[in-house]
Amino acid sequence: METFARLDEESGFHLLLTTSKEIVDRMKTFKVRDDDVWVITYPKSGTTWMQEIVSAVCADGDLETINKTSLTERVPFIDCVFPFDKRPPYIDLEEMTSRRLIKTHFPHQLIPPGVLKQTPKVIYVARNPKDVIVSCFYFFNGFISEPKLKWDEFFQLFIKDEVPYGSWFNHNLYWWNRRHEAHVLFVTYEDMKKDLSNIVHQVSEFLGHVLNEETVARIVDHCSFSSMKKNPKVNKSEDVMLDSADSSGKNIQFMRKGIVGEWKTHFTVAQCEQLDKLYKKRLQGTDLTLDVFF
Ligand code: PPS
């Protein structure tokens, strides 16, 4: 059966097919700079959304300038080489002038070691794993042709950590445990939905860009789901070739639903119980609970 993931034998992680062994190896020596900003997430947790916020904040709200280049160029995704990339993004990043903004989904075990030290800024976005599974289901299915994975098949792969980047629990827990460190900002997708203005304020303070209320309001409007959905520089209509359909048979777009709680229309009662049980087991003894997302 066609797949969207490969097992990296050395690390034991499932990764995207576009993450070669060479990239994984290069991460071990990739030079991290003190003034880098790393947007780190488990897939489908609000990465693109945060990338655009960070980019707008670092440009002090100069939306006209950032709108001239694609988000992928402004905040390269270090993990992969896609067919539309002229060369590996890590090479672009090596040559980029500071301040670099970088996106990664790598779990801490595969991240360039310099990121785990105190110096660069890390913004971690977490999303309720149930909504993550739904979003991943549509997204990853878009990379394979018929027969597509059925919802239950995908759910089981997720539960077994056999999806790109492996365990949601381990990924999130690592940065959750470091969330009080001065160089780490930990936010949730759900808080972004609740009060985006507050998040833009937090990001601007964290990155040392003092913005007035009017600028924050413009960034909030620019980063709303409806604005981003129609913005070709961020909505990936030019990059991502998705070939998937939702329950009504419509093609899936990268900017798909952008809501909280969609899992309720996908999970069976048994799946919900299975995930809750697993959640309790994996996060036992930690203070990360599902309440974080509600
Ligand atoms: S990726 O491919 O892992 O980088 O995807 P990622 O950007 O992390 O997550 C994609 C989901 O985020 C939603 N999204 C947004 N929601 C609300 N507001 C804004 N502005 C926004 N931008 C992106 C996007 O729709 C995906 O979620 P789902 O649930 O699939 O709609």
mmCIF file of C-alpha atoms and ligand atoms in Angstrom:
data_model
loop_
_atom_site.group_PDB
_atom_site.id
_atom_site.type_symbol
_atom_site.label_atom_id
_atom_site.label_comp_id
_atom_site.label_asym_id
_atom_site.label_seq_id
_atom_site.Cartn_x
_atom_site.Cartn_y
_atom_site.Cartn_z
ATOM 1 C CA MET A 1 0.000 0.000 0.000
ATOM 2 C CA GLU A 2 1.198 3.512 -0.815
ATOM 3 C CA THR A 3 2.326 5.535 2.165
ATOM 4 C CA PHE A 4 3.193 9.077 3.214
ATOM 5 C CA ALA A 5 5.829 8.167 5.824
ATOM 6 C CA ARG A 6 9.111 6.313 6.028
ATOM 7 C CA LEU A 7 10.743 4.767 9.050
ATOM 8 C CA ASP A 8 14.123 6.335 9.770
ATOM 9 C CA GLU A 9 15.966 3.217 10.931
ATOM 10 C CA GLU A 10 18.654 5.081 12.859
ATOM 11 C CA SER A 11 16.338 7.225 14.998
ATOM 12 C CA GLY A 12 13.304 4.956 15.001
ATOM 13 C CA PHE A 13 11.050 7.874 13.995
ATOM 14 C CA HIS A 14 8.564 7.830 11.152
ATOM 15 C CA LEU A 15 9.264 10.848 8.963
ATOM 16 C CA LEU A 16 7.844 12.426 5.824
ATOM 17 C CA LEU A 17 9.021 10.869 2.560
ATOM 18 C CA THR A 18 10.520 14.271 1.727
ATOM 19 C CA THR A 19 12.813 14.129 4.787
ATOM 20 C CA SER A 20 15.838 12.259 3.525
ATOM 21 C CA LYS A 21 18.452 10.565 5.660
ATOM 22 C CA GLU A 22 20.862 13.227 4.457
ATOM 23 C CA ILE A 23 18.683 15.978 5.987
ATOM 24 C CA VAL A 24 18.440 14.104 9.281
ATOM 25 C CA ASP A 25 22.235 13.787 9.317
ATOM 26 C CA ARG A 26 22.777 17.439 8.403
ATOM 27 C CA MET A 27 20.705 18.534 11.403
ATOM 28 C CA LYS A 28 23.359 17.126 13.731
ATOM 29 C CA THR A 29 25.834 19.803 12.636
ATOM 30 C CA PHE A 30 23.513 22.593 11.439
ATOM 31 C CA LYS A 31 24.806 25.854 12.954
ATOM 32 C CA VAL A 32 22.184 27.551 15.077
ATOM 33 C CA ARG A 33 22.519 31.308 15.623
ATOM 34 C CA ASP A 34 21.810 33.145 18.871
ATOM 35 C CA ASP A 35 19.229 35.399 17.244
ATOM 36 C CA ASP A 36 17.354 32.655 15.339
ATOM 37 C CA VAL A 37 13.638 32.236 15.897
ATOM 38 C CA TRP A 38 12.483 28.600 15.668
ATOM 39 C CA VAL A 39 8.782 27.871 15.234
ATOM 40 C CA ILE A 40 8.474 24.295 16.467
ATOM 41 C CA THR A 41 5.309 22.216 16.329
ATOM 42 C CA TYR A 42 3.897 18.771 15.914
ATOM 43 C CA PRO A 43 2.300 18.753 12.404
ATOM 44 C CA LYS A 44 -1.078 20.424 11.894
ATOM 45 C CA SER A 45 -0.931 22.363 15.153
ATOM 46 C CA GLY A 46 -1.014 25.906 13.759
ATOM 47 C CA THR A 47 2.543 26.180 12.421
ATOM 48 C CA THR A 48 1.682 28.213 9.319
ATOM 49 C CA TRP A 49 -0.467 30.520 11.386
ATOM 50 C CA MET A 50 2.367 31.162 13.861
ATOM 51 C CA GLN A 51 4.934 31.491 11.065
ATOM 52 C CA GLU A 52 2.902 34.327 9.545
ATOM 53 C CA ILE A 53 2.489 36.034 12.921
ATOM 54 C CA VAL A 54 6.222 35.817 13.640
ATOM 55 C CA SER A 55 7.067 37.093 10.177
ATOM 56 C CA ALA A 56 4.672 40.039 10.526
ATOM 57 C CA VAL A 57 5.950 40.877 14.020
ATOM 58 C CA CYS A 58 9.593 40.745 12.932
ATOM 59 C CA ALA A 59 8.716 43.084 10.052
ATOM 60 C CA ASP A 60 7.154 45.463 12.631
ATOM 61 C CA GLY A 61 3.821 45.056 10.886
ATOM 62 C CA ASP A 62 5.057 46.010 7.415
ATOM 63 C CA LEU A 63 2.562 43.749 5.659
ATOM 64 C CA GLU A 64 3.185 45.257 2.272
ATOM 65 C CA THR A 65 6.780 44.019 2.354
ATOM 66 C CA ILE A 66 6.060 40.546 3.684
ATOM 67 C CA ASN A 67 3.282 40.074 1.125
ATOM 68 C CA LYS A 68 5.866 40.282 -1.628
ATOM 69 C CA THR A 69 7.416 36.878 -0.815
ATOM 70 C CA SER A 70 5.956 33.515 0.036
ATOM 71 C CA LEU A 71 5.885 32.416 3.659
ATOM 72 C CA THR A 72 8.010 29.416 2.716
ATOM 73 C CA GLU A 73 10.814 31.780 1.681
ATOM 74 C CA ARG A 74 10.464 34.011 4.719
ATOM 75 C CA VAL A 75 10.265 31.137 7.215
ATOM 76 C CA PRO A 76 11.831 28.079 5.548
ATOM 77 C CA PHE A 77 10.828 24.576 6.568
ATOM 78 C CA ILE A 78 14.156 22.956 7.385
ATOM 79 C CA ASP A 79 12.937 19.329 7.534
ATOM 80 C CA CYS A 80 12.208 18.569 3.884
ATOM 81 C CA VAL A 81 13.065 19.071 0.257
ATOM 82 C CA PHE A 82 9.855 19.380 -1.791
ATOM 83 C CA PRO A 83 9.645 19.124 -5.588
ATOM 84 C CA PHE A 84 9.146 22.912 -5.757
ATOM 85 C CA ASP A 85 12.349 23.617 -3.747
ATOM 86 C CA LYS A 86 15.282 24.643 -5.910
ATOM 87 C CA ARG A 87 17.666 23.250 -3.292
ATOM 88 C CA PRO A 88 17.457 21.995 0.298
ATOM 89 C CA PRO A 89 16.080 24.737 2.577
ATOM 90 C CA TYR A 90 18.891 24.092 5.093
ATOM 91 C CA ILE A 91 21.330 25.409 2.471
ATOM 92 C CA ASP A 92 19.219 28.542 1.952
ATOM 93 C CA LEU A 93 19.207 28.957 5.716
ATOM 94 C CA GLU A 94 22.971 28.568 5.994
ATOM 95 C CA GLU A 95 23.338 31.473 3.574
ATOM 96 C CA MET A 96 20.515 33.617 4.953
ATOM 97 C CA THR A 97 21.355 36.829 6.783
ATOM 98 C CA SER A 98 20.122 37.194 10.354
ATOM 99 C CA ARG A 99 17.554 37.252 11.861
ATOM 100 C CA ARG A 100 16.512 33.846 10.541
ATOM 101 C CA LEU A 101 12.990 32.533 11.092
ATOM 102 C CA ILE A 102 12.835 28.742 10.839
ATOM 103 C CA LYS A 103 10.025 26.183 10.863
ATOM 104 C CA THR A 104 10.513 22.609 12.032
ATOM 105 C CA HIS A 105 8.396 19.676 13.149
ATOM 106 C CA PHE A 106 11.405 17.641 14.268
ATOM 107 C CA PRO A 107 11.091 16.114 17.743
ATOM 108 C CA HIS A 108 13.846 17.275 20.079
ATOM 109 C CA GLN A 109 15.904 14.149 19.367
ATOM 110 C CA LEU A 110 16.340 15.220 15.724
ATOM 111 C CA ILE A 111 16.536 18.989 16.096
ATOM 112 C CA PRO A 112 19.932 20.676 15.633
ATOM 113 C CA PRO A 113 21.465 20.435 19.118
ATOM 114 C CA GLY A 114 22.064 24.208 19.286
ATOM 115 C CA VAL A 115 18.286 24.795 19.439
ATOM 116 C CA LEU A 116 18.070 22.891 22.699
ATOM 117 C CA LYS A 117 20.647 25.187 24.328
ATOM 118 C CA GLN A 118 19.616 28.486 25.871
ATOM 119 C CA THR A 119 20.389 30.814 22.975
ATOM 120 C CA PRO A 120 17.841 30.900 20.108
ATOM 121 C CA LYS A 121 14.196 31.792 20.641
ATOM 122 C CA VAL A 122 11.746 28.902 20.400
ATOM 123 C CA ILE A 123 8.020 29.367 19.840
ATOM 124 C CA TYR A 124 6.170 26.101 20.351
ATOM 125 C CA VAL A 125 2.524 25.755 19.302
ATOM 126 C CA ALA A 126 0.494 22.866 20.741
ATOM 127 C CA ARG A 127 -2.978 21.798 19.581
ATOM 128 C CA ASN A 128 -5.476 19.389 21.059
ATOM 129 C CA PRO A 129 -4.294 15.989 19.773
ATOM 130 C CA LYS A 130 -7.804 15.021 18.751
ATOM 131 C CA ASP A 131 -8.059 17.912 16.296
ATOM 132 C CA VAL A 132 -4.454 17.245 15.235
ATOM 133 C CA ILE A 133 -5.406 13.701 14.238
ATOM 134 C CA VAL A 134 -8.322 14.938 12.118
ATOM 135 C CA SER A 135 -6.214 17.591 10.392
ATOM 136 C CA CYS A 136 -3.352 15.096 9.809
ATOM 137 C CA PHE A 137 -5.807 12.548 8.416
ATOM 138 C CA TYR A 138 -6.906 14.839 5.582
ATOM 139 C CA PHE A 139 -3.458 16.280 4.987
ATOM 140 C CA PHE A 140 -1.428 13.068 4.835
ATOM 141 C CA ASN A 141 -4.096 11.279 2.823
ATOM 142 C CA GLY A 142 -3.587 14.016 0.254
ATOM 143 C CA PHE A 143 -0.149 12.641 -0.514
ATOM 144 C CA ILE A 144 -1.291 9.176 -1.528
ATOM 145 C CA SER A 145 -3.447 8.067 -4.396
ATOM 146 C CA GLU A 146 -6.383 5.649 -4.172
ATOM 147 C CA PRO A 147 -7.049 3.672 -2.083
ATOM 148 C CA LYS A 148 -6.873 6.359 0.587
ATOM 149 C CA LEU A 149 -6.537 5.456 4.240
ATOM 150 C CA LYS A 150 -9.836 5.175 6.042
ATOM 151 C CA TRP A 151 -10.361 7.289 9.157
ATOM 152 C CA ASP A 152 -10.048 4.314 11.508
ATOM 153 C CA GLU A 153 -6.880 3.084 9.790
ATOM 154 C CA PHE A 154 -5.281 6.488 10.175
ATOM 155 C CA PHE A 155 -6.398 6.761 13.801
ATOM 156 C CA GLN A 156 -4.684 3.446 14.590
ATOM 157 C CA LEU A 157 -1.449 4.545 12.896
ATOM 158 C CA PHE A 158 -1.468 7.709 15.009
ATOM 159 C CA ILE A 159 -2.049 5.733 18.193
ATOM 160 C CA LYS A 160 0.920 3.517 17.307
ATOM 161 C CA ASP A 161 3.147 6.574 16.577
ATOM 162 C CA GLU A 162 3.502 5.381 12.983
ATOM 163 C CA VAL A 163 2.838 8.805 11.480
ATOM 164 C CA PRO A 164 5.433 11.412 10.527
ATOM 165 C CA TYR A 165 7.304 12.719 13.601
ATOM 166 C CA GLY A 166 6.103 9.902 15.808
ATOM 167 C CA SER A 167 4.537 10.394 19.201
ATOM 168 C CA TRP A 168 2.453 13.550 19.732
ATOM 169 C CA PHE A 169 2.909 13.015 23.477
ATOM 170 C CA ASN A 170 6.695 12.988 23.529
ATOM 171 C CA HIS A 171 6.910 15.894 21.092
ATOM 172 C CA ASN A 172 4.641 18.132 23.132
ATOM 173 C CA LEU A 173 5.854 17.053 26.535
ATOM 174 C CA TYR A 174 9.471 17.986 25.836
ATOM 175 C CA TRP A 175 8.621 21.666 25.168
ATOM 176 C CA TRP A 176 5.852 21.755 27.745
ATOM 177 C CA ASN A 177 8.468 20.859 30.365
ATOM 178 C CA ARG A 178 10.648 23.740 29.171
ATOM 179 C CA ARG A 179 7.853 26.288 28.806
ATOM 180 C CA HIS A 180 8.979 28.525 31.690
ATOM 181 C CA GLU A 181 12.461 29.084 30.268
ATOM 182 C CA ALA A 182 13.089 32.649 29.138
ATOM 183 C CA HIS A 183 13.867 31.707 25.536
ATOM 184 C CA VAL A 184 10.768 29.501 25.110
ATOM 185 C CA LEU A 185 7.243 30.698 24.345
ATOM 186 C CA PHE A 186 4.657 27.912 24.574
ATOM 187 C CA VAL A 187 1.216 28.716 23.177
ATOM 188 C CA THR A 188 -1.805 26.695 22.123
ATOM 189 C CA TYR A 189 -3.826 26.777 18.928
ATOM 190 C CA GLU A 190 -6.929 27.047 21.069
ATOM 191 C CA ASP A 191 -5.628 30.214 22.798
ATOM 192 C CA MET A 192 -4.808 31.650 19.391
ATOM 193 C CA LYS A 193 -8.428 31.067 18.384
ATOM 194 C CA LYS A 194 -9.699 32.585 21.640
ATOM 195 C CA ASP A 195 -7.680 35.796 21.644
ATOM 196 C CA LEU A 196 -5.263 36.311 18.775
ATOM 197 C CA SER A 197 -4.507 39.869 19.803
ATOM 198 C CA ASN A 198 -3.159 38.623 23.126
ATOM 199 C CA ILE A 199 -0.948 36.096 21.320
ATOM 200 C CA VAL A 200 0.415 38.746 18.924
ATOM 201 C CA HIS A 201 1.254 40.874 21.977
ATOM 202 C CA GLN A 202 3.013 37.903 23.594
ATOM 203 C CA VAL A 203 4.989 37.121 20.446
ATOM 204 C CA SER A 204 6.039 40.744 19.931
ATOM 205 C CA GLU A 205 7.156 41.096 23.529
ATOM 206 C CA PHE A 206 8.987 37.763 23.368
ATOM 207 C CA LEU A 207 10.832 38.749 20.189
ATOM 208 C CA GLY A 208 11.583 42.280 21.389
ATOM 209 C CA HIS A 209 9.464 44.127 18.841
ATOM 210 C CA VAL A 210 7.352 46.739 20.557
ATOM 211 C CA LEU A 211 4.204 47.261 18.481
ATOM 212 C CA ASN A 212 1.400 49.748 19.009
ATOM 213 C CA GLU A 213 -2.246 48.675 19.236
ATOM 214 C CA GLU A 214 -3.009 49.719 15.685
ATOM 215 C CA THR A 215 -0.183 47.535 14.314
ATOM 216 C CA VAL A 216 -1.241 44.581 16.454
ATOM 217 C CA ALA A 217 -4.810 44.965 15.168
ATOM 218 C CA ARG A 218 -3.584 44.963 11.567
ATOM 219 C CA ILE A 219 -1.542 41.792 12.172
ATOM 220 C CA VAL A 220 -4.543 40.118 13.819
ATOM 221 C CA ASP A 221 -6.693 40.925 10.813
ATOM 222 C CA HIS A 222 -3.982 39.809 8.381
ATOM 223 C CA CYS A 223 -3.637 36.481 10.240
ATOM 224 C CA SER A 224 -7.340 35.677 10.537
ATOM 225 C CA PHE A 225 -8.343 32.390 8.935
ATOM 226 C CA SER A 226 -10.347 34.142 6.211
ATOM 227 C CA SER A 227 -7.460 36.509 5.319
ATOM 228 C CA MET A 228 -4.873 33.742 5.287
ATOM 229 C CA LYS A 229 -7.125 31.439 3.285
ATOM 230 C CA LYS A 230 -7.270 33.912 0.422
ATOM 231 C CA ASN A 231 -3.617 35.012 0.647
ATOM 232 C CA PRO A 232 -1.631 33.037 -1.983
ATOM 233 C CA LYS A 233 1.632 33.874 -0.208
ATOM 234 C CA VAL A 234 0.594 31.802 2.807
ATOM 235 C CA ASN A 235 -2.231 29.457 1.801
ATOM 236 C CA LYS A 236 0.168 27.063 0.004
ATOM 237 C CA SER A 237 -2.056 26.946 -3.077
ATOM 238 C CA GLU A 238 1.185 27.438 -5.006
ATOM 239 C CA ASP A 239 3.201 24.765 -3.149
ATOM 240 C CA VAL A 240 1.179 21.897 -1.800
ATOM 241 C CA MET A 241 -0.305 19.385 -4.176
ATOM 242 C CA LEU A 242 -3.050 17.865 -2.135
ATOM 243 C CA ASP A 243 -5.157 15.148 -3.633
ATOM 244 C CA SER A 244 -7.721 14.379 -1.008
ATOM 245 C CA ALA A 245 -11.417 14.723 -0.470
ATOM 246 C CA ASP A 246 -13.543 15.359 2.593
ATOM 247 C CA SER A 247 -16.769 13.536 3.452
ATOM 248 C CA SER A 248 -18.693 15.674 0.968
ATOM 249 C CA GLY A 249 -16.242 14.806 -1.803
ATOM 250 C CA LYS A 250 -14.710 18.301 -1.986
ATOM 251 C CA ASN A 251 -10.993 18.666 -2.538
ATOM 252 C CA ILE A 252 -9.037 19.456 0.607
ATOM 253 C CA GLN A 253 -7.163 22.731 0.766
ATOM 254 C CA PHE A 254 -4.256 23.424 3.109
ATOM 255 C CA MET A 255 -6.324 26.124 4.824
ATOM 256 C CA ARG A 256 -9.088 23.626 5.444
ATOM 257 C CA LYS A 257 -11.430 24.382 8.371
ATOM 258 C CA GLY A 258 -9.373 26.188 11.001
ATOM 259 C CA ILE A 259 -11.706 25.376 13.901
ATOM 260 C CA VAL A 260 -11.542 23.912 17.397
ATOM 261 C CA GLY A 261 -13.392 20.692 18.225
ATOM 262 C CA GLU A 262 -13.836 19.159 14.780
ATOM 263 C CA TRP A 263 -12.799 15.822 16.306
ATOM 264 C CA LYS A 264 -16.325 15.528 17.747
ATOM 265 C CA THR A 265 -17.675 14.804 14.262
ATOM 266 C CA HIS A 266 -14.989 12.195 13.520
ATOM 267 C CA PHE A 267 -14.236 10.228 16.699
ATOM 268 C CA THR A 268 -16.363 7.276 17.691
ATOM 269 C CA VAL A 269 -17.020 6.884 21.414
ATOM 270 C CA ALA A 270 -14.554 3.956 21.457
ATOM 271 C CA GLN A 271 -11.819 6.016 19.760
ATOM 272 C CA CYS A 272 -12.345 8.839 22.209
ATOM 273 C CA GLU A 273 -12.008 6.442 25.134
ATOM 274 C CA GLN A 274 -8.930 4.858 23.575
ATOM 275 C CA LEU A 275 -7.185 8.209 23.139
ATOM 276 C CA ASP A 276 -8.158 9.486 26.595
ATOM 277 C CA LYS A 277 -6.800 6.285 28.142
ATOM 278 C CA LEU A 278 -3.575 6.552 26.197
ATOM 279 C CA TYR A 279 -3.282 10.231 27.086
ATOM 280 C CA LYS A 280 -3.578 9.458 30.786
ATOM 281 C CA LYS A 281 -0.991 6.676 30.517
ATOM 282 C CA ARG A 282 1.567 8.606 28.459
ATOM 283 C CA LEU A 283 1.271 11.794 30.454
ATOM 284 C CA GLN A 284 1.028 10.182 33.864
ATOM 285 C CA GLY A 285 3.094 12.057 36.434
ATOM 286 C CA THR A 286 3.268 15.217 34.308
ATOM 287 C CA ASP A 287 1.145 18.348 34.593
ATOM 288 C CA LEU A 288 0.227 18.370 30.883
ATOM 289 C CA THR A 289 -3.448 17.510 30.700
ATOM 290 C CA LEU A 290 -6.124 17.827 28.043
ATOM 291 C CA ASP A 291 -7.497 20.754 30.087
ATOM 292 C CA VAL A 292 -4.644 22.812 28.673
ATOM 293 C CA PHE A 293 -6.617 22.963 25.451
ATOM 294 C CA PHE A 294 -10.021 23.876 26.860
HETATM 295 S S1 PPS B 1 1.651 21.878 8.792
HETATM 296 O O1 PPS B 1 1.461 21.284 7.438
HETATM 297 O O2 PPS B 1 1.930 20.819 9.755
HETATM 298 O O3 PPS B 1 2.648 22.932 8.817
HETATM 299 O O4 PPS B 1 0.221 22.470 9.158
HETATM 300 P P1 PPS B 1 -0.063 23.582 10.255
HETATM 301 O O5 PPS B 1 0.123 24.914 9.664
HETATM 302 O O6 PPS B 1 0.631 23.269 11.514
HETATM 303 O O7 PPS B 1 -1.616 23.348 10.559
HETATM 304 C C1 PPS B 1 -2.598 23.490 9.578
HETATM 305 C C2 PPS B 1 -3.889 23.685 10.328
HETATM 306 O O8 PPS B 1 -3.935 25.021 10.848
HETATM 307 C C3 PPS B 1 -5.083 25.671 10.328
HETATM 308 N N1 PPS B 1 -4.819 27.108 10.164
HETATM 309 C C4 PPS B 1 -5.505 28.058 10.810
HETATM 310 N N2 PPS B 1 -6.495 27.974 11.727
HETATM 311 C C5 PPS B 1 -7.016 29.137 12.174
HETATM 312 N N3 PPS B 1 -6.610 30.367 11.776
HETATM 313 C C6 PPS B 1 -5.609 30.490 10.866
HETATM 314 N N4 PPS B 1 -5.226 31.699 10.481
HETATM 315 C C7 PPS B 1 -5.004 29.301 10.362
HETATM 316 N N5 PPS B 1 -4.024 29.050 9.467
HETATM 317 C C8 PPS B 1 -3.921 27.698 9.367
HETATM 318 C C9 PPS B 1 -5.333 24.953 8.999
HETATM 319 O O9 PPS B 1 -6.626 25.185 8.523
HETATM 320 C C10 PPS B 1 -5.096 23.518 9.436
HETATM 321 O O10 PPS B 1 -6.106 23.030 10.306
HETATM 322 P P2 PPS B 1 -7.395 22.206 9.832
HETATM 323 O O11 PPS B 1 -8.016 21.705 11.105
HETATM 324 O O12 PPS B 1 -6.911 21.093 8.957
HETATM 325 O O13 PPS B 1 -8.260 23.192 9.121
#
